[in-house]
Every structure is written in C-alpha cells, then in structure tokens.
CSV table of N, CA, C and O in Angstrom, one decimal:
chain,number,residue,atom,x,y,z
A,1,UNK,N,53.2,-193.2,31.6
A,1,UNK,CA,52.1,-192.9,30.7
A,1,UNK,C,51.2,-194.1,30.7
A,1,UNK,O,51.6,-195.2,30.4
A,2,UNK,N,49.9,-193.8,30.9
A,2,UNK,CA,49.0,-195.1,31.2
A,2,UNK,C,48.6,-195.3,29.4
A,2,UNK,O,49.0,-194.5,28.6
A,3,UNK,N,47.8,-196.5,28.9
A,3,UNK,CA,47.2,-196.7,27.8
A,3,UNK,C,46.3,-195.7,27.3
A,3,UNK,O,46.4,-195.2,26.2
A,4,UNK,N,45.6,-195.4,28.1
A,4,UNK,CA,44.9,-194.2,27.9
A,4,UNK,C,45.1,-193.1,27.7
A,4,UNK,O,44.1,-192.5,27.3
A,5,UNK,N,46.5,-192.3,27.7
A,5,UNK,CA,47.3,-191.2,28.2
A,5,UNK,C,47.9,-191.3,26.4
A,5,UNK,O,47.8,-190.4,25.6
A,6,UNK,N,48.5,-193.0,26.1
A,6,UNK,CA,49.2,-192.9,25.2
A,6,UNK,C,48.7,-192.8,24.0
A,6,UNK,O,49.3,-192.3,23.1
A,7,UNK,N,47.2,-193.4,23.9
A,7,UNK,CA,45.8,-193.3,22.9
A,7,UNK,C,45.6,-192.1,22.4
A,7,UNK,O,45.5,-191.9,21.1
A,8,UNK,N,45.3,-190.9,23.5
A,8,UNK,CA,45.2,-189.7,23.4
A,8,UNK,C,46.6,-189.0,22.3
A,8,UNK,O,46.3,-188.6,21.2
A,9,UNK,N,47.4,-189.1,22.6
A,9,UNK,CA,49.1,-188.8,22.3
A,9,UNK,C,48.7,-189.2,20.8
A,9,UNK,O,48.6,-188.3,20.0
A,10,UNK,N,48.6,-190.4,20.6
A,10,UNK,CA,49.1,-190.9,19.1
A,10,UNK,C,47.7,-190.6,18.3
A,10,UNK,O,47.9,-190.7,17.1
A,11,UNK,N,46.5,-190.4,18.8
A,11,UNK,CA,45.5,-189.7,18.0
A,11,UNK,C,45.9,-188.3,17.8
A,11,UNK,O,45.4,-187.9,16.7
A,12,UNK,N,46.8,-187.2,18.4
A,12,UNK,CA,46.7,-186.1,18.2
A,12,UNK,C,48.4,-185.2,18.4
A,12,UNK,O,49.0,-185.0,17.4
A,13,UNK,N,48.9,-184.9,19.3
A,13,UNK,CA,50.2,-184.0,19.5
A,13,UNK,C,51.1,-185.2,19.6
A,13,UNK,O,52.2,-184.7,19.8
A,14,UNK,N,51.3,-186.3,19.5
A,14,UNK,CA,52.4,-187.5,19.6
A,14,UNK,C,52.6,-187.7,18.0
A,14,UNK,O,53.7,-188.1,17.7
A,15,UNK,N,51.8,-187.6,17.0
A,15,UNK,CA,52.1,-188.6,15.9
A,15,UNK,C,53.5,-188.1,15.5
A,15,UNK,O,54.3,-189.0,15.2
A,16,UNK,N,53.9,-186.9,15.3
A,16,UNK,CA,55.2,-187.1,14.9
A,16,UNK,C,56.4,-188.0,15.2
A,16,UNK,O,57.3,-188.4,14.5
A,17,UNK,N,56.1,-188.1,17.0
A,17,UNK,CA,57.2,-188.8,17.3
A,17,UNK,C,56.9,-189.8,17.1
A,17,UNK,O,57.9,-190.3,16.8
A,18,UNK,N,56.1,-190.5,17.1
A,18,UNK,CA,55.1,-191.7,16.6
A,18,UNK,C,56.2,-192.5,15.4
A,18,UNK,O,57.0,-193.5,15.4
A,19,UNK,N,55.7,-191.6,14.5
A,19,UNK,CA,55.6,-191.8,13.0
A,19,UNK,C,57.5,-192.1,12.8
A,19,UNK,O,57.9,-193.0,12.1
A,20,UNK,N,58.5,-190.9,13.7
A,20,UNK,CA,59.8,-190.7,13.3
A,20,UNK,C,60.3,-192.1,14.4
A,20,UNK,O,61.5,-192.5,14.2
A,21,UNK,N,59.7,-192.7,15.2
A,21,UNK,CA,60.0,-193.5,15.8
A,21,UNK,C,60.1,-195.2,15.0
A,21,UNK,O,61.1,-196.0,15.1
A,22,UNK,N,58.7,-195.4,14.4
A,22,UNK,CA,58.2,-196.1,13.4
A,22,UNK,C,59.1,-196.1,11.9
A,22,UNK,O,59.3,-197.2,11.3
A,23,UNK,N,59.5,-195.0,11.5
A,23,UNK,CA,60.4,-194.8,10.6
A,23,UNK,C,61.6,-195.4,10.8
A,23,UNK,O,62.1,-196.4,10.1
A,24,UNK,N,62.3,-194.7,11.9
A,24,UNK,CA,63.9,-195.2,12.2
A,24,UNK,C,64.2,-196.6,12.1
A,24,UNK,O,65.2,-197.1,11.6
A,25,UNK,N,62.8,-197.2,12.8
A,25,UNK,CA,62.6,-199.1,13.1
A,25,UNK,C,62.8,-199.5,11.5
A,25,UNK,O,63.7,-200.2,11.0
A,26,UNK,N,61.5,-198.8,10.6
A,26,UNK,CA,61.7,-199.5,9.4
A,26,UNK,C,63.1,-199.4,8.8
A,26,UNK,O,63.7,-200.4,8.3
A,27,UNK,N,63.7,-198.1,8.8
A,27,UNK,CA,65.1,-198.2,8.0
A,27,UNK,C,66.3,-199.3,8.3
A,27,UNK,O,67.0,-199.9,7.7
A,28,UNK,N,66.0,-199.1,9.8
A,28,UNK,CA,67.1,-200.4,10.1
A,28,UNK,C,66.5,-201.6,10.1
A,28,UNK,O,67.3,-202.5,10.1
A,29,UNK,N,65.4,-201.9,10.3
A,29,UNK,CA,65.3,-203.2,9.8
A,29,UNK,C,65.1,-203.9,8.2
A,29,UNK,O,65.5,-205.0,7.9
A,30,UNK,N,64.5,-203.1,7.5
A,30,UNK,CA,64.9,-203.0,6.3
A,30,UNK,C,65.2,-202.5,5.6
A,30,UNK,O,64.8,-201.5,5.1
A,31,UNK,N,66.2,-203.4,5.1
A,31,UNK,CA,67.1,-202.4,3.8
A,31,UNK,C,67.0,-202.1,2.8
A,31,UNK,O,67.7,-201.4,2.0
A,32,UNK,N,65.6,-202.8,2.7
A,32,UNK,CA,65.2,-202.7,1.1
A,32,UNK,C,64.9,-201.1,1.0
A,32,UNK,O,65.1,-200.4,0.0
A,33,UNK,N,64.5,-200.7,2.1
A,33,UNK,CA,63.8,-199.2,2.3
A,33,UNK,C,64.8,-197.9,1.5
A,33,UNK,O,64.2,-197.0,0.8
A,34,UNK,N,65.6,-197.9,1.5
A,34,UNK,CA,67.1,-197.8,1.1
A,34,UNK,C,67.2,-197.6,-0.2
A,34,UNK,O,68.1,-196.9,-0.8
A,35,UNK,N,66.6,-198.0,-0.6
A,35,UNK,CA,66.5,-198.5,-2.4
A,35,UNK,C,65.5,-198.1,-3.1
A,35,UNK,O,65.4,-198.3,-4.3
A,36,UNK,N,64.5,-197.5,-2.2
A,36,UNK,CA,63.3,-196.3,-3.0
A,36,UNK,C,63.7,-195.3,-3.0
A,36,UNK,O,64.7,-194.9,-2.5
A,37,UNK,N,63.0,-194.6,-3.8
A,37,UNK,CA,63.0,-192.9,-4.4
A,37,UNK,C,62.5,-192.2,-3.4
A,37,UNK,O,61.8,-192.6,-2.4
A,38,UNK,N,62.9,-190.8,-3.7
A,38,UNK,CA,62.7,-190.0,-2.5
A,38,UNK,C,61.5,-189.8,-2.6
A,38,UNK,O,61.0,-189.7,-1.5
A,39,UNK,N,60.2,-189.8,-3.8
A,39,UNK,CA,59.2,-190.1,-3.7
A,39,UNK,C,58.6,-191.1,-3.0
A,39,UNK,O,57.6,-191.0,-2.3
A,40,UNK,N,59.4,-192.0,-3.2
A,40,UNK,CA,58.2,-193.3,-2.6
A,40,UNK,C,58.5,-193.4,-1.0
A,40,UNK,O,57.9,-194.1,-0.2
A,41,UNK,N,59.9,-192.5,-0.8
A,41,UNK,CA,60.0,-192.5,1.3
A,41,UNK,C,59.0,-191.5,1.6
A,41,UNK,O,58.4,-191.6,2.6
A,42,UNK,N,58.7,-190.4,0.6
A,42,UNK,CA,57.8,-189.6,1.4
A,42,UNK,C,56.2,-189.9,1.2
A,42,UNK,O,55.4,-189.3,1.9
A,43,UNK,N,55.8,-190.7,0.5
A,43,UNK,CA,54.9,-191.2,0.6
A,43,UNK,C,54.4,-192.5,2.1
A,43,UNK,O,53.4,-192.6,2.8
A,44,UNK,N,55.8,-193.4,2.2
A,44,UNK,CA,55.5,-194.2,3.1
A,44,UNK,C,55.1,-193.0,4.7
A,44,UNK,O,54.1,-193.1,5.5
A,45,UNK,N,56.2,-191.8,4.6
A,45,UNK,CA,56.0,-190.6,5.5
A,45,UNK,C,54.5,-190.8,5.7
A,45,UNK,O,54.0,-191.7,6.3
A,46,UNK,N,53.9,-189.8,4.9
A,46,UNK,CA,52.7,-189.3,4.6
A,46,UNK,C,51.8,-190.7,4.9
A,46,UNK,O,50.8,-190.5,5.5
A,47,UNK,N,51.9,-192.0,4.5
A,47,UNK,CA,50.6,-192.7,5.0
A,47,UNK,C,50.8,-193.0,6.6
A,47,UNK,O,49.8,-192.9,7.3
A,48,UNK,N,52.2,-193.4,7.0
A,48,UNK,CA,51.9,-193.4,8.6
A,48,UNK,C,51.9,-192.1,9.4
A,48,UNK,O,52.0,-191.8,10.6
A,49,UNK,N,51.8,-191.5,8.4
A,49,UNK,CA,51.1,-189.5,9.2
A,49,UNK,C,49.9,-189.8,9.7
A,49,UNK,O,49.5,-189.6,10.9
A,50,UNK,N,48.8,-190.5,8.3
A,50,UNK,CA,47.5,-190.5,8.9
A,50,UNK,C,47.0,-191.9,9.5
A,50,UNK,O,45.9,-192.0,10.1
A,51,UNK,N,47.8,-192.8,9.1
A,51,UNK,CA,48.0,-194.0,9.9
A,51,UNK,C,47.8,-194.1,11.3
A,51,UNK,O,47.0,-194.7,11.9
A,52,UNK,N,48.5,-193.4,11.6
A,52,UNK,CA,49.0,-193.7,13.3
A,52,UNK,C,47.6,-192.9,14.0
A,52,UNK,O,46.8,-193.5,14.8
A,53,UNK,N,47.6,-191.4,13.5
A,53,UNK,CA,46.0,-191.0,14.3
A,53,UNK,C,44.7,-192.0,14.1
A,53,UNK,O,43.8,-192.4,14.8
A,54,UNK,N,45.2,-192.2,12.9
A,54,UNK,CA,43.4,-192.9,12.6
A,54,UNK,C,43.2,-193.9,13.4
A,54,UNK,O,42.1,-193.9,14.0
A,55,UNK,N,44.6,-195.5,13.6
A,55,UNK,CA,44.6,-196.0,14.4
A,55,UNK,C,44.2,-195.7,15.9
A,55,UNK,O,43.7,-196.5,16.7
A,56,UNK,N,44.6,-194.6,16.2
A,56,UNK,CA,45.1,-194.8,17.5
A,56,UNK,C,43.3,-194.0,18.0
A,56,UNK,O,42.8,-193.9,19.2
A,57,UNK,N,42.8,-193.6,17.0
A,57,UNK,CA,41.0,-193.0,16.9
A,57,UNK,C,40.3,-194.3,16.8
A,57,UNK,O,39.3,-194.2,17.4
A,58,UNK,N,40.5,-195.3,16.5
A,58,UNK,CA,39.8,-197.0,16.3
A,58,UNK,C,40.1,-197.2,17.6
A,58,UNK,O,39.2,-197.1,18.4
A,59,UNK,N,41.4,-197.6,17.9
A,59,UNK,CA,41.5,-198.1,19.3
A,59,UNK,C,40.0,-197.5,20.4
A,59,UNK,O,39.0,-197.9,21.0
A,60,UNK,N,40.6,-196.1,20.1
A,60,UNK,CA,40.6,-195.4,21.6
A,60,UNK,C,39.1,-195.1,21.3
A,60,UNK,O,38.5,-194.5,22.2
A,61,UNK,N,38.4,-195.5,20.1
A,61,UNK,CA,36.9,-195.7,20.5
A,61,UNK,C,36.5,-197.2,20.4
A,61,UNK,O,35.4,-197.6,20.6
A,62,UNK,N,37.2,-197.8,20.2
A,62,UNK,CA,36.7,-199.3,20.3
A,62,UNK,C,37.2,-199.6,22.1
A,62,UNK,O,36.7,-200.6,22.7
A,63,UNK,N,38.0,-198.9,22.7
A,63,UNK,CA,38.2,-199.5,24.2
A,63,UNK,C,37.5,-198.0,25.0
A,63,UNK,O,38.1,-197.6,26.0
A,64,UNK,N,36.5,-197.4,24.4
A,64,UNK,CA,35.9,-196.3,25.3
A,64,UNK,C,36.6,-195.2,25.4
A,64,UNK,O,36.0,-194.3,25.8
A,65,UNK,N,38.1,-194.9,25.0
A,65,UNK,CA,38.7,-193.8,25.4
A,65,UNK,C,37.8,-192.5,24.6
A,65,UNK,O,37.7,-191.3,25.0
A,66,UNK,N,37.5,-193.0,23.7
A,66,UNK,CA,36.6,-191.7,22.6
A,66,UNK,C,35.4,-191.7,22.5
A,66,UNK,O,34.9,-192.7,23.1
A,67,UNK,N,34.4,-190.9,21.9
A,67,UNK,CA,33.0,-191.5,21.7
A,67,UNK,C,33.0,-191.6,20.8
A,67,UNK,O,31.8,-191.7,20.4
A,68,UNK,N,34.0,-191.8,19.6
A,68,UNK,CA,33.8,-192.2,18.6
A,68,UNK,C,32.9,-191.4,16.6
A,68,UNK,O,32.6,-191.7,15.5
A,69,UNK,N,32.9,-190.2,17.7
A,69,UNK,CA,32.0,-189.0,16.8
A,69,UNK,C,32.7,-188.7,16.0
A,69,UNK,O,33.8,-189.2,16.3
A,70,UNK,N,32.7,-187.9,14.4
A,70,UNK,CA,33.3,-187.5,13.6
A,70,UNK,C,33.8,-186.3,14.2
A,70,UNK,O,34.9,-186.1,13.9
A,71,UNK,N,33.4,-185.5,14.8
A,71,UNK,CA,33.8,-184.3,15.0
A,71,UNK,C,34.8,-184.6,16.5
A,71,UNK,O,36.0,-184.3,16.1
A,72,UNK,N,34.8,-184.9,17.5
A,72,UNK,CA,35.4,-185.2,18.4
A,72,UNK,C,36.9,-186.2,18.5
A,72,UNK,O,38.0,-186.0,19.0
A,73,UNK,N,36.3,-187.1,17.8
A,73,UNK,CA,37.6,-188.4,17.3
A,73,UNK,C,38.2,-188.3,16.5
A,73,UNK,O,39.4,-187.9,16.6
A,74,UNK,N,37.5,-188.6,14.9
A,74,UNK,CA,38.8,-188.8,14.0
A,74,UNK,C,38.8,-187.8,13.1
A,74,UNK,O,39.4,-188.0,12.1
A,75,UNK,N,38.2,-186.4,13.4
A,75,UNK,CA,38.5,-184.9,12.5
A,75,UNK,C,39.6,-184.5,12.9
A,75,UNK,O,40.4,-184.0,12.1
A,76,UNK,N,39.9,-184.9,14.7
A,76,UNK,CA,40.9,-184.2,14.6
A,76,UNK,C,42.0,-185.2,14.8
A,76,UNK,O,43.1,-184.7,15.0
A,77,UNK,N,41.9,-186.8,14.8
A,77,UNK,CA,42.8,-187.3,14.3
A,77,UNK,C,43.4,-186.9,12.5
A,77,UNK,O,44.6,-186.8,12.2
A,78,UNK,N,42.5,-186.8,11.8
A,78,UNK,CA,42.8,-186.5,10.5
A,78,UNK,C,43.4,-185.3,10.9
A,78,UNK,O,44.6,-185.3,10.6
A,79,UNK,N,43.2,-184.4,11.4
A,79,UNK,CA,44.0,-182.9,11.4
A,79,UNK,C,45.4,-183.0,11.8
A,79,UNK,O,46.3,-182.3,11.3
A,80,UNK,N,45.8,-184.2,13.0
A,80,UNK,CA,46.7,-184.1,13.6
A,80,UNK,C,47.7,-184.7,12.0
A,80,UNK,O,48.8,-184.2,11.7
A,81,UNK,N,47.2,-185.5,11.3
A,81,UNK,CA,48.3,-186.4,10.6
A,81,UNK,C,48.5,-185.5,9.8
A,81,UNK,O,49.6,-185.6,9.3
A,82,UNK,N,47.7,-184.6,9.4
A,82,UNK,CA,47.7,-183.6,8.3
A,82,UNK,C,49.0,-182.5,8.5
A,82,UNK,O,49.8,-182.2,7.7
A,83,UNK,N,48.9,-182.2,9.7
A,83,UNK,CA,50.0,-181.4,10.3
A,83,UNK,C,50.7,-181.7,10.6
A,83,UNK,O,51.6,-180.9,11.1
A,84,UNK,N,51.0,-183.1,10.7
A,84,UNK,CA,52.4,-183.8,10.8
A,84,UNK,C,52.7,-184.3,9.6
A,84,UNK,O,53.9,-184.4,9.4
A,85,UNK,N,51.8,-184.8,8.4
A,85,UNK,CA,52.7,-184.7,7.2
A,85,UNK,C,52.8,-183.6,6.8
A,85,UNK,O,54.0,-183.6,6.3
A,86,UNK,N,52.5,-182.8,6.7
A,86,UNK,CA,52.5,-181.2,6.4
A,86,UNK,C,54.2,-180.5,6.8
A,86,UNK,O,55.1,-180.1,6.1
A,87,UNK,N,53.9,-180.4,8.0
A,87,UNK,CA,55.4,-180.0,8.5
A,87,UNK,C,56.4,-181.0,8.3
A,87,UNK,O,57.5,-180.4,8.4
A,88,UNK,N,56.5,-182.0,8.1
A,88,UNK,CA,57.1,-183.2,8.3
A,88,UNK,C,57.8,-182.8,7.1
A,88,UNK,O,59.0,-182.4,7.3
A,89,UNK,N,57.3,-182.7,6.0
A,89,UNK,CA,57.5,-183.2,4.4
A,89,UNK,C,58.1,-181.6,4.1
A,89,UNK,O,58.9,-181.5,3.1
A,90,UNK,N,57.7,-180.2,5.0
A,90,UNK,CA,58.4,-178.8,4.3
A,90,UNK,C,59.7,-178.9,5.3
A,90,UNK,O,60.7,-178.6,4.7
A,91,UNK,N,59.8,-179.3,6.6
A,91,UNK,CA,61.3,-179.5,7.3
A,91,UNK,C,62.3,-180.2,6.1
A,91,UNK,O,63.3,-179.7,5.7
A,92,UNK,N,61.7,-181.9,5.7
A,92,UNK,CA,62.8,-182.6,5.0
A,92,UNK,C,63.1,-182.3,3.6
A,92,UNK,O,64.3,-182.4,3.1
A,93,UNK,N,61.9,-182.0,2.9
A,93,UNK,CA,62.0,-182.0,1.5
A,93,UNK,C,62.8,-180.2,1.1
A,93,UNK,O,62.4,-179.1,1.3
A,94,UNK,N,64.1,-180.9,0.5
A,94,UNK,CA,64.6,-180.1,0.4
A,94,UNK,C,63.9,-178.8,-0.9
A,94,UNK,O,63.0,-179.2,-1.5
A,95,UNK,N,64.3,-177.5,-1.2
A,95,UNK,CA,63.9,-176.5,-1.7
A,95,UNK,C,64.4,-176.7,-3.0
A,95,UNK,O,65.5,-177.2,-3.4
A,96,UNK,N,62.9,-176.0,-4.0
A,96,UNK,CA,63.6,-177.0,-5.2
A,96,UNK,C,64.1,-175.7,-6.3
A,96,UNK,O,63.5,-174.6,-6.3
A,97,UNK,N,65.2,-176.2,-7.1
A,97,UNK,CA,65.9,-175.3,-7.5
A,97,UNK,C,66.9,-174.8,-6.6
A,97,UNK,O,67.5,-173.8,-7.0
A,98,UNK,N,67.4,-175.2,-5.3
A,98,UNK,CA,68.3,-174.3,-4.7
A,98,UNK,C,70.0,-175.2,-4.6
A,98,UNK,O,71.0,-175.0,-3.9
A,99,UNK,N,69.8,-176.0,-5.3
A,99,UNK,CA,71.2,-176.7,-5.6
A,99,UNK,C,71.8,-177.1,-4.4
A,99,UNK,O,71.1,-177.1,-3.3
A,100,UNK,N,73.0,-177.5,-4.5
A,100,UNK,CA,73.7,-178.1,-2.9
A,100,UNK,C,73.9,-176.7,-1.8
A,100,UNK,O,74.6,-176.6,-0.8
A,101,UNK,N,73.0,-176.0,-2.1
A,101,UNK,CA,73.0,-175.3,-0.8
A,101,UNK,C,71.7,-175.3,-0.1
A,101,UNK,O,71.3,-174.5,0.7
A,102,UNK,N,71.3,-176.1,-0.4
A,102,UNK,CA,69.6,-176.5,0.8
A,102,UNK,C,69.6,-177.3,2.2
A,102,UNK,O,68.5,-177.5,2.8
C-alpha cells in the first residue's frame, strides 16, 4: 500500500480499522484508560471516528492527494467518521434495559 493508497483508506472505508487499531495501542499502553466510564471510552471512540478522516483529508490535501474542496475531501471524510462512529457505538453499546442477556 503506497502513502497515497493509505491517505485515501483513512479519509474514507479504513477509519474503522484505523480507529480499532489506535484504540487497542491506547488500552495497552495506558492504563489509566481502564479507569473511565463507559461514557468517557465512547466518547474517546467517537472523537478518533472523526479524527482520523479529518486528518487523513489535511494530509492528503496539504501533499496534493485531494483538492481540498468541501464537497470532494472532507464531506466525505466527515461521512466516513460518522458511519464509523455510528456503527461502531450500535455494535458495542450494549441494549438498554436488556440485563445480562445483551
């Protein structure tokens, strides 16, 4: 996968693995992580949801890979993070009211 290949990826159909890649690193490197509310993990979720596209929309128009347009670059970077915190957060977050059988 060239730089360019990977720019593409993490602005758009990559961020989940992105994001669950980026996650794993934080848990084991810190432990403090461990020690928040399921609130405050799904929040860290949700900001490198839209994190990682937005970045990876700066890069890839600051080194030419994009043109940089609202509609072309980072709409649908925003779309991508949207649908990866989106699904992300209805897979993990368990169903509410449904007791130890969720």
């Amino acid at each position: 996968m060239t730089f360019q290949e990977f720019v593409k990826y993490a602005a758009g159909p990559g961020v989940s693995m992105i994001v669950a890649m980026l996650l794993a690193l934080v848990v084991e490197w810190m432990p403090s992580f461990d020690q928040l509310q399921p609130k405050q993990k799904r929040l860290v979720f949700f900001a490198l949801s839209f994190a990682v596209p937005v970045a990876a929309a700066v890069v890839g128009t600051y080194t030419g890979i994009f043109d940089g347009s609202w509609d072309s670059t980072f709409w649908p970077a925003l779309v991508a993070g949207f649908a990866a915190s989106g699904i992300g957060t209805l897979v993990h977050t368990p169903r509410m009211g449904a007791g130890d059988n969720a």
